[in-house]
mmCIF file of C-alpha atoms in Angstrom:
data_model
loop_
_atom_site.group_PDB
_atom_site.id
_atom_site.type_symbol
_atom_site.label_atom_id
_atom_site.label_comp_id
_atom_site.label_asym_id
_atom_site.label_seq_id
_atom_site.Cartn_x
_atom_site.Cartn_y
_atom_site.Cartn_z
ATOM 1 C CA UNK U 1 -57.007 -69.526 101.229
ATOM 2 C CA UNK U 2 -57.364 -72.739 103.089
ATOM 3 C CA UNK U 3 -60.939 -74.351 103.563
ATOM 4 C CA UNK U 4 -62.712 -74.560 106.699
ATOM 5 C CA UNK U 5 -62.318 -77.423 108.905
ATOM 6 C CA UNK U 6 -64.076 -78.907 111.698
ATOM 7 C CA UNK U 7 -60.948 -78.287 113.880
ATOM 8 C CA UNK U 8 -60.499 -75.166 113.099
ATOM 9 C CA UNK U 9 -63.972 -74.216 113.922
ATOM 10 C CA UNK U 10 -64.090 -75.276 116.722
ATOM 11 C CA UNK U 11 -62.093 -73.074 118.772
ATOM 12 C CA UNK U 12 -65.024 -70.569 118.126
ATOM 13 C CA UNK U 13 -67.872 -72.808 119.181
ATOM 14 C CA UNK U 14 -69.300 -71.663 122.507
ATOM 15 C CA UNK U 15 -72.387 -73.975 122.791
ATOM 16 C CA UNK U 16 -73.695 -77.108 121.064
ATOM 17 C CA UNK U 17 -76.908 -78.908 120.821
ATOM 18 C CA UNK U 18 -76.743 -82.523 119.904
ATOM 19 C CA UNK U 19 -78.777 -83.985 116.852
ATOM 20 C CA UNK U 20 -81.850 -86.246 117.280
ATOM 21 C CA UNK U 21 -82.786 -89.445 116.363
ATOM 22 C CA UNK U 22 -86.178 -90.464 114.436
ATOM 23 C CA UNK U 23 -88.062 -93.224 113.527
ATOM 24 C CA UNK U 24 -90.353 -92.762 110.098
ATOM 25 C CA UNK U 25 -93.488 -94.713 108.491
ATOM 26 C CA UNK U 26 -93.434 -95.473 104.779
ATOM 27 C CA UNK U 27 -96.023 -93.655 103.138
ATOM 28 C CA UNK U 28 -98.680 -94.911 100.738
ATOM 29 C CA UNK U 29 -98.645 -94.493 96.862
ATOM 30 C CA UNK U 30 -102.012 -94.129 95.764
ATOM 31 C CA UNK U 31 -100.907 -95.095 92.489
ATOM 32 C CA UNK U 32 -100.328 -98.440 93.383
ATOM 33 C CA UNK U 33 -96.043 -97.857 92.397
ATOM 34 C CA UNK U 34 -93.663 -99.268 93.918
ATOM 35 C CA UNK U 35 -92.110 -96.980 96.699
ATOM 36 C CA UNK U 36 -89.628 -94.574 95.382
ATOM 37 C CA UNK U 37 -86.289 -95.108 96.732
ATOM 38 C CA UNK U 38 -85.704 -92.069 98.359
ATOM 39 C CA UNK U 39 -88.034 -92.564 101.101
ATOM 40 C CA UNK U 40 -85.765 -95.487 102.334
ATOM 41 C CA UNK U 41 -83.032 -92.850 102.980
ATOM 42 C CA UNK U 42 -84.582 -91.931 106.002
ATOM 43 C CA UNK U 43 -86.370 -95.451 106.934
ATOM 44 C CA UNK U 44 -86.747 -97.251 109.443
ATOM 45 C CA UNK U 45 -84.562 -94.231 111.417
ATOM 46 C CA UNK U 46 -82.114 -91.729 110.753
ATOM 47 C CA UNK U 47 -80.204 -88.381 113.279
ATOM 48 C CA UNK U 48 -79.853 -85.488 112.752
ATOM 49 C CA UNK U 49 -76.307 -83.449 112.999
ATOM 50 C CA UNK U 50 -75.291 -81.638 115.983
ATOM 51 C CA UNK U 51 -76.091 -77.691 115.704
ATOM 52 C CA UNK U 52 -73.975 -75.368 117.444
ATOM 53 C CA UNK U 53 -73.356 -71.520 117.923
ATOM 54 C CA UNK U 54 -69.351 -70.145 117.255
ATOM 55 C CA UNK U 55 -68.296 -66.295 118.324
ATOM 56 C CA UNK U 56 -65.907 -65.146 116.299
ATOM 57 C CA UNK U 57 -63.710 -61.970 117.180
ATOM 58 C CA UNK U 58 -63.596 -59.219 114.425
ATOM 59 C CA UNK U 59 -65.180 -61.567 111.951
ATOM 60 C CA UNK U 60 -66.564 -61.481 108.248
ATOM 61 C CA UNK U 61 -69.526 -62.704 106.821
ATOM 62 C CA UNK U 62 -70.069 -63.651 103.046
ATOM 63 C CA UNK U 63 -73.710 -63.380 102.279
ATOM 64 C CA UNK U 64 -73.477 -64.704 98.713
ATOM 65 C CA UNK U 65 -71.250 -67.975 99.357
ATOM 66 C CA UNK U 66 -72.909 -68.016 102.906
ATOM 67 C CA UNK U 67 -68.750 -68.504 104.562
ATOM 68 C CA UNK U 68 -67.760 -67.195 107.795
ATOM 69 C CA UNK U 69 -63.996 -65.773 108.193
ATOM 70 C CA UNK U 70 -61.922 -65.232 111.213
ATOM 71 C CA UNK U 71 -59.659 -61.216 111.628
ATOM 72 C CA UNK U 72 -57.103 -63.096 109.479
ATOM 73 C CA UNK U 73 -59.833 -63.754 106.688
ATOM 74 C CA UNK U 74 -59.207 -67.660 107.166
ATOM 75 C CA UNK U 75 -61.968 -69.858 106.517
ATOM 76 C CA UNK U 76 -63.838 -70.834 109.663
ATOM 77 C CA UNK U 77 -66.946 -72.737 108.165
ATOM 78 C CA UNK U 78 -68.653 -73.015 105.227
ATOM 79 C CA UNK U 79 -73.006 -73.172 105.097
ATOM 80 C CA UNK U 80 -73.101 -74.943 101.991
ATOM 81 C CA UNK U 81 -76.598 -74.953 99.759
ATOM 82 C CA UNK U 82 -77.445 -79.057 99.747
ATOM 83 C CA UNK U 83 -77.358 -78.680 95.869
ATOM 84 C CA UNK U 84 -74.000 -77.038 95.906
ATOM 85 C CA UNK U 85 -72.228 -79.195 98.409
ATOM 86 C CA UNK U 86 -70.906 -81.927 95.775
ATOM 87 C CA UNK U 87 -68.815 -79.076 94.059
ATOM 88 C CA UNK U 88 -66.796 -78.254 96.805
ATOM 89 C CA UNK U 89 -65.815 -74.636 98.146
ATOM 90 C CA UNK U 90 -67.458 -71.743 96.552
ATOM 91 C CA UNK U 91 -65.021 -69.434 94.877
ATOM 92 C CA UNK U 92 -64.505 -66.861 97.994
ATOM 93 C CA UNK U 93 -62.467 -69.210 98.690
ATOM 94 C CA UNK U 94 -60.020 -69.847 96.714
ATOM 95 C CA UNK U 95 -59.318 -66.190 96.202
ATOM 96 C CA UNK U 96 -56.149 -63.871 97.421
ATOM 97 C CA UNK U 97 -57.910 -61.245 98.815
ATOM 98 C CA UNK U 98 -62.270 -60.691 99.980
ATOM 99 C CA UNK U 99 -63.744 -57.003 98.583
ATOM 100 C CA UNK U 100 -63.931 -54.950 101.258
ATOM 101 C CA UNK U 101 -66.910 -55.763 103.938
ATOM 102 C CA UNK U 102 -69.497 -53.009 105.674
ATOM 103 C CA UNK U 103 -67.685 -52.698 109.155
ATOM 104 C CA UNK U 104 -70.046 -52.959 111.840
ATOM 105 C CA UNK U 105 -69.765 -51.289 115.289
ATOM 106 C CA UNK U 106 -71.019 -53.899 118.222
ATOM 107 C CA UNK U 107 -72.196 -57.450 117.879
ATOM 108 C CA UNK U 108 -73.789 -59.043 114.664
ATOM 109 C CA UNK U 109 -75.755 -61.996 114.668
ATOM 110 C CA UNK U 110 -76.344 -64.315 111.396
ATOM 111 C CA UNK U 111 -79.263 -66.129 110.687
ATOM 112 C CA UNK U 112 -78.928 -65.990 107.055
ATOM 113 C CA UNK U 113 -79.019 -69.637 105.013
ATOM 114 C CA UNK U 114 -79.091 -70.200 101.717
ATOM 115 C CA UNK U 115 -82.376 -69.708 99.487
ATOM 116 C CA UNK U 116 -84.030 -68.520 102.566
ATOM 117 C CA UNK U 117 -84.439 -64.778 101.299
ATOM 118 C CA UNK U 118 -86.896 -66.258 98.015
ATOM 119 C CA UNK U 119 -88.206 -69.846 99.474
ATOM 120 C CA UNK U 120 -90.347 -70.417 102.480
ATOM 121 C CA UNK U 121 -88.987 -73.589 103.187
ATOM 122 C CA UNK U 122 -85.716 -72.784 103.751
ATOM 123 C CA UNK U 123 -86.556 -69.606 105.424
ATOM 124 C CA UNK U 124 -89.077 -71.501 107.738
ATOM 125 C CA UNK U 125 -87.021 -74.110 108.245
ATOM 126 C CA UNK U 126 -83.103 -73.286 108.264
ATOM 127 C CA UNK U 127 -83.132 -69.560 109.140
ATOM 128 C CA UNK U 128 -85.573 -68.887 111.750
ATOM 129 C CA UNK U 129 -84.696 -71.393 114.040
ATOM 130 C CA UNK U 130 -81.708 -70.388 114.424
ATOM 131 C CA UNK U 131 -82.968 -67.353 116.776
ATOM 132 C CA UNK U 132 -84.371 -70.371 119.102
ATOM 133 C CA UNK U 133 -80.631 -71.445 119.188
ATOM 134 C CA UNK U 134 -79.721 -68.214 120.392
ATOM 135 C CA UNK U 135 -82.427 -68.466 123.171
ATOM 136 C CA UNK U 136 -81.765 -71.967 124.378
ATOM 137 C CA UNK U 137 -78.202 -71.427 124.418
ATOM 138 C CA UNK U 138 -78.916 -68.539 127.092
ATOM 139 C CA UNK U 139 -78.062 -65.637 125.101
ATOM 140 C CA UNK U 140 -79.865 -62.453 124.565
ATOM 141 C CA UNK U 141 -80.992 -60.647 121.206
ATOM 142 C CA UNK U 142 -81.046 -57.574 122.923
ATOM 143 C CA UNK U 143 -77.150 -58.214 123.195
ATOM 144 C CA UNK U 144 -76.928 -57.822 119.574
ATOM 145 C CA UNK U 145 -76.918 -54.640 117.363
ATOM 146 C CA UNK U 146 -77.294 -56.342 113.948
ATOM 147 C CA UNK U 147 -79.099 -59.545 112.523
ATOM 148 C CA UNK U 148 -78.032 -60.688 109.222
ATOM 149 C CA UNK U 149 -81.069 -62.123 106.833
ATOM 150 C CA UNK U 150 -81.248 -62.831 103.334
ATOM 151 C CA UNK U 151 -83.629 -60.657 102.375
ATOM 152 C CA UNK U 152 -86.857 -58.796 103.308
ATOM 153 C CA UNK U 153 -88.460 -58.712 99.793
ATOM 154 C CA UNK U 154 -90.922 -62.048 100.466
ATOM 155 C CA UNK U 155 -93.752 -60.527 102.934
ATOM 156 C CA UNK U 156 -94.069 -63.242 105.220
ATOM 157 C CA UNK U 157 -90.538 -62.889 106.677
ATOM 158 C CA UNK U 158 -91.271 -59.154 107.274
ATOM 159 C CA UNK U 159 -94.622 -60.374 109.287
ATOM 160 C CA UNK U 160 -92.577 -63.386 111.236
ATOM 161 C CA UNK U 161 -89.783 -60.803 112.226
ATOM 162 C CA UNK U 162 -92.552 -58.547 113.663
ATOM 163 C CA UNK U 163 -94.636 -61.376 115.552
ATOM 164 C CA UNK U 164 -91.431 -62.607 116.746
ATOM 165 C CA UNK U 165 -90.682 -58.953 118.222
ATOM 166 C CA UNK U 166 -87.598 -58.721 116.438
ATOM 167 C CA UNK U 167 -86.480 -55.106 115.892
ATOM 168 C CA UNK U 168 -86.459 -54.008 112.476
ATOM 169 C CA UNK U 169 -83.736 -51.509 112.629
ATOM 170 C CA UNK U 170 -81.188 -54.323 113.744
ATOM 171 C CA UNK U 171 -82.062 -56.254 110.555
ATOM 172 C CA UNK U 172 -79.174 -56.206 107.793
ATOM 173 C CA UNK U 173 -79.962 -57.857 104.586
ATOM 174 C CA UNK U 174 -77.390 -59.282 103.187
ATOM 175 C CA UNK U 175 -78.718 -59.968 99.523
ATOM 176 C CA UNK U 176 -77.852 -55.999 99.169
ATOM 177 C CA UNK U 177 -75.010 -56.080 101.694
ATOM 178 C CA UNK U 178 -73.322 -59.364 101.081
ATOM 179 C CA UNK U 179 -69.969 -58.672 102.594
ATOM 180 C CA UNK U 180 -70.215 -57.445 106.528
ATOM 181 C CA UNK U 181 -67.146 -57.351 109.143
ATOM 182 C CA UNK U 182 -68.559 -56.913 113.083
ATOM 183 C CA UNK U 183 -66.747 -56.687 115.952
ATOM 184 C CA UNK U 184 -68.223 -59.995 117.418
ATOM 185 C CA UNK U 185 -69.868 -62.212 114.644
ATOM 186 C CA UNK U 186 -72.088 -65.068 116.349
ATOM 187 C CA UNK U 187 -72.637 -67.651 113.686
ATOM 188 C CA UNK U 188 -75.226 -70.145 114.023
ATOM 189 C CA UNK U 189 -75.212 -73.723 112.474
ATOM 190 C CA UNK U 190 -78.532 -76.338 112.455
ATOM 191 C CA UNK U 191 -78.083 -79.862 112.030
ATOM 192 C CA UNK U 192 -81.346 -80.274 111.276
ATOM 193 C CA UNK U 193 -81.910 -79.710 107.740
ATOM 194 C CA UNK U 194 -83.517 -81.663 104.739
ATOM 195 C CA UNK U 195 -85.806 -82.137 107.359
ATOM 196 C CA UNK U 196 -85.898 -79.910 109.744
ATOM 197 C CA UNK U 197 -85.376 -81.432 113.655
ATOM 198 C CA UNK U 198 -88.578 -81.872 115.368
ATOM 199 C CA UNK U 199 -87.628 -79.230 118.174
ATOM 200 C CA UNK U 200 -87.874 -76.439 114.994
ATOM 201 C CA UNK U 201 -91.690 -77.692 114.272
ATOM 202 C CA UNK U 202 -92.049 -77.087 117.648
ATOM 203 C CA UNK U 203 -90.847 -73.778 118.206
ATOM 204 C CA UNK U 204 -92.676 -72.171 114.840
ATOM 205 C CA UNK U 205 -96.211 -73.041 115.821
ATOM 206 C CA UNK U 206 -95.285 -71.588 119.394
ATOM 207 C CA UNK U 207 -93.640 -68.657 117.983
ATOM 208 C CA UNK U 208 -96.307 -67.866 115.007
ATOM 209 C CA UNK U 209 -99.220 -69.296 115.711
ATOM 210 C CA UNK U 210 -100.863 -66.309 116.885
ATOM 211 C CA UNK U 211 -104.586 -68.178 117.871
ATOM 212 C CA UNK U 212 -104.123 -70.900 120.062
ATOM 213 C CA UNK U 213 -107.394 -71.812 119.762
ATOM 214 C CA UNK U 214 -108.283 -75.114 119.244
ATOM 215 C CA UNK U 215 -110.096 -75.368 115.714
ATOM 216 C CA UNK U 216 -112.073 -78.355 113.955
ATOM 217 C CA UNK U 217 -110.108 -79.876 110.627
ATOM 218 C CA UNK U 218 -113.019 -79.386 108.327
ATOM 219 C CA UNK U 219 -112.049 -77.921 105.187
ATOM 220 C CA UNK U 220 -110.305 -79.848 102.316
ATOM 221 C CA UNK U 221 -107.316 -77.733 100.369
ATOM 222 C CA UNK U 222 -104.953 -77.869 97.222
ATOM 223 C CA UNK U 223 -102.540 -75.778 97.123
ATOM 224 C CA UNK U 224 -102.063 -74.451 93.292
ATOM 225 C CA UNK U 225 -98.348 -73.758 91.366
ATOM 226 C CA UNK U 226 -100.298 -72.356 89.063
ATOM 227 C CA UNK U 227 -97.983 -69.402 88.893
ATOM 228 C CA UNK U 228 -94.626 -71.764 89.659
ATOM 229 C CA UNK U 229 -91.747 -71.715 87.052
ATOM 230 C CA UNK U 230 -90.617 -74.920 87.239
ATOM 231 C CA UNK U 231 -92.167 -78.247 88.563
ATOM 232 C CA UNK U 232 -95.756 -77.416 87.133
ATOM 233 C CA UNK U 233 -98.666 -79.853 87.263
ATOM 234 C CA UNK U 234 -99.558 -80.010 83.454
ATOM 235 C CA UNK U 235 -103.277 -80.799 84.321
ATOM 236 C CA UNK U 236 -103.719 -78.590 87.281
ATOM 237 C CA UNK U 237 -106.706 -76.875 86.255
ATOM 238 C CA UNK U 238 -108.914 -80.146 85.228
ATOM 239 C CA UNK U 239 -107.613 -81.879 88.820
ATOM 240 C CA UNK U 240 -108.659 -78.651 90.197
ATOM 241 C CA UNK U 241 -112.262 -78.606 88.824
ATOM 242 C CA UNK U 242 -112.923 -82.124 90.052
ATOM 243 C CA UNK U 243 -111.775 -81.573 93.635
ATOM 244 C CA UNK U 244 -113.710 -78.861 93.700
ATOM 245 C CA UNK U 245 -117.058 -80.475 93.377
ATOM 246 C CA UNK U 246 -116.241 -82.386 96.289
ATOM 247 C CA UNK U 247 -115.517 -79.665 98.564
ATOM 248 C CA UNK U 248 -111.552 -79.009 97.939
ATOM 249 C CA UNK U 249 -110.574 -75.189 97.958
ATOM 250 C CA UNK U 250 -107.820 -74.430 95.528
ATOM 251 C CA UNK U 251 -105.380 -71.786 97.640
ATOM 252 C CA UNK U 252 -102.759 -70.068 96.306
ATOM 253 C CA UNK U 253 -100.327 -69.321 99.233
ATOM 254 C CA UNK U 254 -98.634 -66.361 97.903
ATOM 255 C CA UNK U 255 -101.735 -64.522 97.753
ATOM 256 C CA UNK U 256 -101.804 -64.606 101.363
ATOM 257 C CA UNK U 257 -100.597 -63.256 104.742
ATOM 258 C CA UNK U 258 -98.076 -65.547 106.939
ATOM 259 C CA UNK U 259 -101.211 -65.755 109.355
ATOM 260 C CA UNK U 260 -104.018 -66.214 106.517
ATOM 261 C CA UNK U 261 -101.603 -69.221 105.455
ATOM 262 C CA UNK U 262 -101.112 -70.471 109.196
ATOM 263 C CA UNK U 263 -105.475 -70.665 109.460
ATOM 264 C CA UNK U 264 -105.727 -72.084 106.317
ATOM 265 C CA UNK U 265 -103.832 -75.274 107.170
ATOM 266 C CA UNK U 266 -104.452 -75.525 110.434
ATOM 267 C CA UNK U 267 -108.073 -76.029 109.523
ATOM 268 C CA UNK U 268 -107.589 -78.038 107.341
ATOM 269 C CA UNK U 269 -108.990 -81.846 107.411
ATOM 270 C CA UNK U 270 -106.742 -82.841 103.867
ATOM 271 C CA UNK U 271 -104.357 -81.041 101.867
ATOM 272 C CA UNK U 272 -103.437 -82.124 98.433
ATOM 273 C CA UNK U 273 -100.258 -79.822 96.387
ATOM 274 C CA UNK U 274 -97.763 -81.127 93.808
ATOM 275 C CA UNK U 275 -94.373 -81.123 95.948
ATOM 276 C CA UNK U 276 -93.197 -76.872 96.532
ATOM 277 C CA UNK U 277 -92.513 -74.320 99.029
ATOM 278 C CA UNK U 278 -96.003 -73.889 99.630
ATOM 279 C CA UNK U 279 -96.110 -77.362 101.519
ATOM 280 C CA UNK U 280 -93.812 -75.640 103.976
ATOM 281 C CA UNK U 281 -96.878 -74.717 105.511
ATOM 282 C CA UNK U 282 -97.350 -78.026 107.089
ATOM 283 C CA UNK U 283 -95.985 -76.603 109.922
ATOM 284 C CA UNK U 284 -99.220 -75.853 111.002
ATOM 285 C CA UNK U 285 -101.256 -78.735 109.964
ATOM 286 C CA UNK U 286 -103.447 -80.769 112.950
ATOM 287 C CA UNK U 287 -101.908 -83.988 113.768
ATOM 288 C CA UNK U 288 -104.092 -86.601 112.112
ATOM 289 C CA UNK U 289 -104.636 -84.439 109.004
ATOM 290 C CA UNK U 290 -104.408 -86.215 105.740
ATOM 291 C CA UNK U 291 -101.496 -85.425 102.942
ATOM 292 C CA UNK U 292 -101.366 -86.095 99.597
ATOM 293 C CA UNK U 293 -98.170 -84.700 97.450
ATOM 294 C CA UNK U 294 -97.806 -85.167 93.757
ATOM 295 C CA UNK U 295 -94.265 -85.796 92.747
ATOM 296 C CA UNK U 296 -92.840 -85.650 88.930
ATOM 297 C CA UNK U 297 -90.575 -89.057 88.966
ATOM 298 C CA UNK U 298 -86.845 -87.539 88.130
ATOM 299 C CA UNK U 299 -87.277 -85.091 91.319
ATOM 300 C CA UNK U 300 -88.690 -86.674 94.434
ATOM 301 C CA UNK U 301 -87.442 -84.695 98.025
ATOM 302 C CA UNK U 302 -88.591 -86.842 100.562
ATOM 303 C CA UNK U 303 -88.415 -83.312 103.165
ATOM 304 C CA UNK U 304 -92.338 -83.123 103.441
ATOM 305 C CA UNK U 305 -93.069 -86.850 104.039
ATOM 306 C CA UNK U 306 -90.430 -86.341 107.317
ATOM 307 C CA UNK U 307 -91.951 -83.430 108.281
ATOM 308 C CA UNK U 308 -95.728 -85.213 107.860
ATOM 309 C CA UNK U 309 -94.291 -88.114 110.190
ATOM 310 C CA UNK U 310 -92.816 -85.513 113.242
ATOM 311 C CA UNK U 311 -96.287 -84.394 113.056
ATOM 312 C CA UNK U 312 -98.256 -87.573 113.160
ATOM 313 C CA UNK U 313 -100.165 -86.493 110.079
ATOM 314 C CA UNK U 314 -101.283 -89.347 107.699
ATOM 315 C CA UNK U 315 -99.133 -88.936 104.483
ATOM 316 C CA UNK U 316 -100.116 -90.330 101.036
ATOM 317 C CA UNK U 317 -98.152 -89.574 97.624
ATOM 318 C CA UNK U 318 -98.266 -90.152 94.065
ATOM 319 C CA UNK U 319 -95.536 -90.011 91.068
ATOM 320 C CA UNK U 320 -96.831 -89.028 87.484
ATOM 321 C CA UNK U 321 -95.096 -89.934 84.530
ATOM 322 C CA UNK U 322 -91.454 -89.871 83.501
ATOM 323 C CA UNK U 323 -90.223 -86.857 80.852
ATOM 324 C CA UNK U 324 -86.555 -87.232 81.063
ATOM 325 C CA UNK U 325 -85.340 -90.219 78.914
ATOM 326 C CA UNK U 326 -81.693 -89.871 79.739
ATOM 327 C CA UNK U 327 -80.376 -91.947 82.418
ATOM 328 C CA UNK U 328 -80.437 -89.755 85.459
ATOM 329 C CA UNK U 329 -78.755 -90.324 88.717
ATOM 330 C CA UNK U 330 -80.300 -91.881 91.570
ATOM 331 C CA UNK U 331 -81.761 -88.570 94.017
ATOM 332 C CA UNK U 332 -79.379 -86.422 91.034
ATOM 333 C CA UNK U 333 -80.478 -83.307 93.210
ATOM 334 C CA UNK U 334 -78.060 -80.577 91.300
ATOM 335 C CA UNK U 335 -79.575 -82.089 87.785
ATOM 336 C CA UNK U 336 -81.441 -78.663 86.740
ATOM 337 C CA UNK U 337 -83.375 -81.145 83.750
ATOM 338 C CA UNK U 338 -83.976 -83.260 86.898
ATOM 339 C CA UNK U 339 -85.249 -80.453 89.126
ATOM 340 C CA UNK U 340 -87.737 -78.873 87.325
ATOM 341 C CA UNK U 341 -89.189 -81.151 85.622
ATOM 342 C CA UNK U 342 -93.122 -81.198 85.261
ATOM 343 C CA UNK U 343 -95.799 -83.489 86.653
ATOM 344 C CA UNK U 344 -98.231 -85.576 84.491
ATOM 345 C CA UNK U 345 -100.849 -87.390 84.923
ATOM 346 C CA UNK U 346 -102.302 -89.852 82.799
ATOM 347 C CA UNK U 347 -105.138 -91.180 83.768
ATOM 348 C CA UNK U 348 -106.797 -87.952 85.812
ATOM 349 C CA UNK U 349 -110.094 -90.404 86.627
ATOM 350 C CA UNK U 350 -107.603 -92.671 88.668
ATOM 351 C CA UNK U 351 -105.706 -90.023 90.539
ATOM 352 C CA UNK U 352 -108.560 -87.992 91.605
ATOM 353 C CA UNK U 353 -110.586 -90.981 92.987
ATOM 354 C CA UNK U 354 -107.760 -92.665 95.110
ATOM 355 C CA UNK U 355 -106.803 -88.862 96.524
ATOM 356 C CA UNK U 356 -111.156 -88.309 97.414
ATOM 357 C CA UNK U 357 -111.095 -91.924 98.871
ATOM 358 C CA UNK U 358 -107.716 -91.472 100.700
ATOM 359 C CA UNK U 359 -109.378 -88.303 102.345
ATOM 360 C CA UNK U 360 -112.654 -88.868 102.559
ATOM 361 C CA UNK U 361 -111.568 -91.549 105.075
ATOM 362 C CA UNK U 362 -111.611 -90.860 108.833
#
């Protein structure tokens, strides 16, 4: 099976939007370090990739590898995962023959990216939008009789499908349907990814922020990973206990609704997490509102420091110390070792006095 190419593609692509150009502010260490190197990827500017939108006649969609195939079951593109990319084609692709898809009657649409169906940054971020594409590129949802998602199982996408008056009968997930064949398969692409184009930050709080009401920043918020896996803040609870006597909530986001997550940030005057999912939630942080984000050294992902500048909120990080003594990569993204390694803190005193004088400021 030969792999997708641009050319190739493009005889499917019906619409385009071109990418977009920033300009980003180096953020502060509070720990006095010397800046990490990835925030220089993106500085003093960087753009974004074109997104686009390709119809594609009796076409088949690969949930699992996230591929799109033409009626011939040739490769037409290929949404790779950012950790995946380096390894080339996934293995649909390389064999003789695809198990047989779900055929679907009418028009399917596919918003589906990967890791969206378990992480709210990537369904935030790279899946949603993508209905926004559909809108500006003057076509209709009510033209199409399926939707392909990842998955339904995380609550919040169940609450932003309904808010967004999406029809929940049209919605196909394909974590439990992972092959589907429709008679029109509209494929959607965003170039904005890892971060996200400003235009998507835009659209969200339009699209989910249900009270438009102007609101005061007053309350001060960490957001806890207490009950994260991987990338844990080894002294969470005794950072916790001395933010909390000067007036710092400690929210876990899972615990609540889409909307209980979009007023707790967008009241918020500071917000303080060790870098995860739940800082997704941004998204609906006041400009001017201060940041702090606690990285581990071997895995620093520059994505909320971008999304902190579209917003014009004032960002602020710090790196604890190193636990991997093998020579890692520079960025090393796909190093698992590397990727879920834990944050610690020496000197607690230190931290937690630079992050109450970084927000106590005005």
């Amino acid at each position: 099976m030969p792999p997708p190419t641009p050319e190739y593609a493009a005889r499917y692509k019906i619409w385009e939007r071109p990418g977009l150009e920033y300009k980003t502010t180096l953020p502060k260490n509070l720990l006095g370090q010397k800046l990490n190197k990835n925030f220089f990827d993106y500085h003093p500017h960087f753009r974004s990739q074109s997104s686009s939108i390709l119809s594609i006649p009796n076409g088949t969609f690969h949930g699992q590898d996230h591929s799109i195939f033409d009626e011939h079951y040739r490769s037409v593109d290929w949404n790779a995962p950012f950790w995946a990319a380096p390894f080339g084609l996934p293995a649909t692709h390389f064999r003789k023959c695809l198990e047989r898809p779900r055929e679907l009657k009418g028009a399917a649409l596919v918003i589906s990216a990967p890791a969206a169906g378990s992480n709210n940054w990537h369904f935030l971020f790279d899946s949603l939008p993508k209905l926004k594409l559909i809108e500006e590129a003057g076509l209709s949802l009510n033209n199409f009789d399926h939707i392909l998602v990842d998955s339904l199982r995380m609550p919040y996408a169940c609450e932003a499908f309904k808010t967004l008056g999406i029809d929940a009968k049209k919605l196909i997930e394909t974590e439990n349907v992972p092959i589907v064949r429709a008679e029109t398969l509209t494929y959607v692409t965003l170039g904005g990814l890892l971060p996200p184009d400003s235009w998507v930050l835009q659209w969200l709080r339009e699209s989910l922020i249900q009270n438009k009401r102007p609101t005061v920043g007053h309350r001060k918020i960490f957001i806890s990973r207490a009950g994260a896996t991987r990338r844990r803040l080894r002294a969470e609870n005794e950072i916790c206990d001395r933010l909390r006597r000067h007036g710092f909530e400690v929210i876990a986001m899972e615990k609540l609704t889409l909307q209980g997550q979009i007023k707790v940030i967008s009241e918020a005057h500071a917000i303080v997490s060790s870098h995860g999912a739940g800082l997704a939630n941004l998204a609906w942080a006041r400009p001017g509102a201060k940041v702090v984000e606690l990285f581990a050294p071997e895995y620093m992902n520059v994505c909320y420091w971008n999304v902190a500048n579209m917003l014009s909120l004032n960002y602020a990080y710090a790196a604890g110390e190193p636990t991997i003594e093998k020579d890692l990569p520079y960025r090393a993204i796909l190093d698992m070792e590397r990727l879920e390694a834990d944050i610690i803190i020496k000197d607690l005193t230190f931290l937690c006095d630079r992050i109450l004088n970084f927000t106590s400021k005005p």
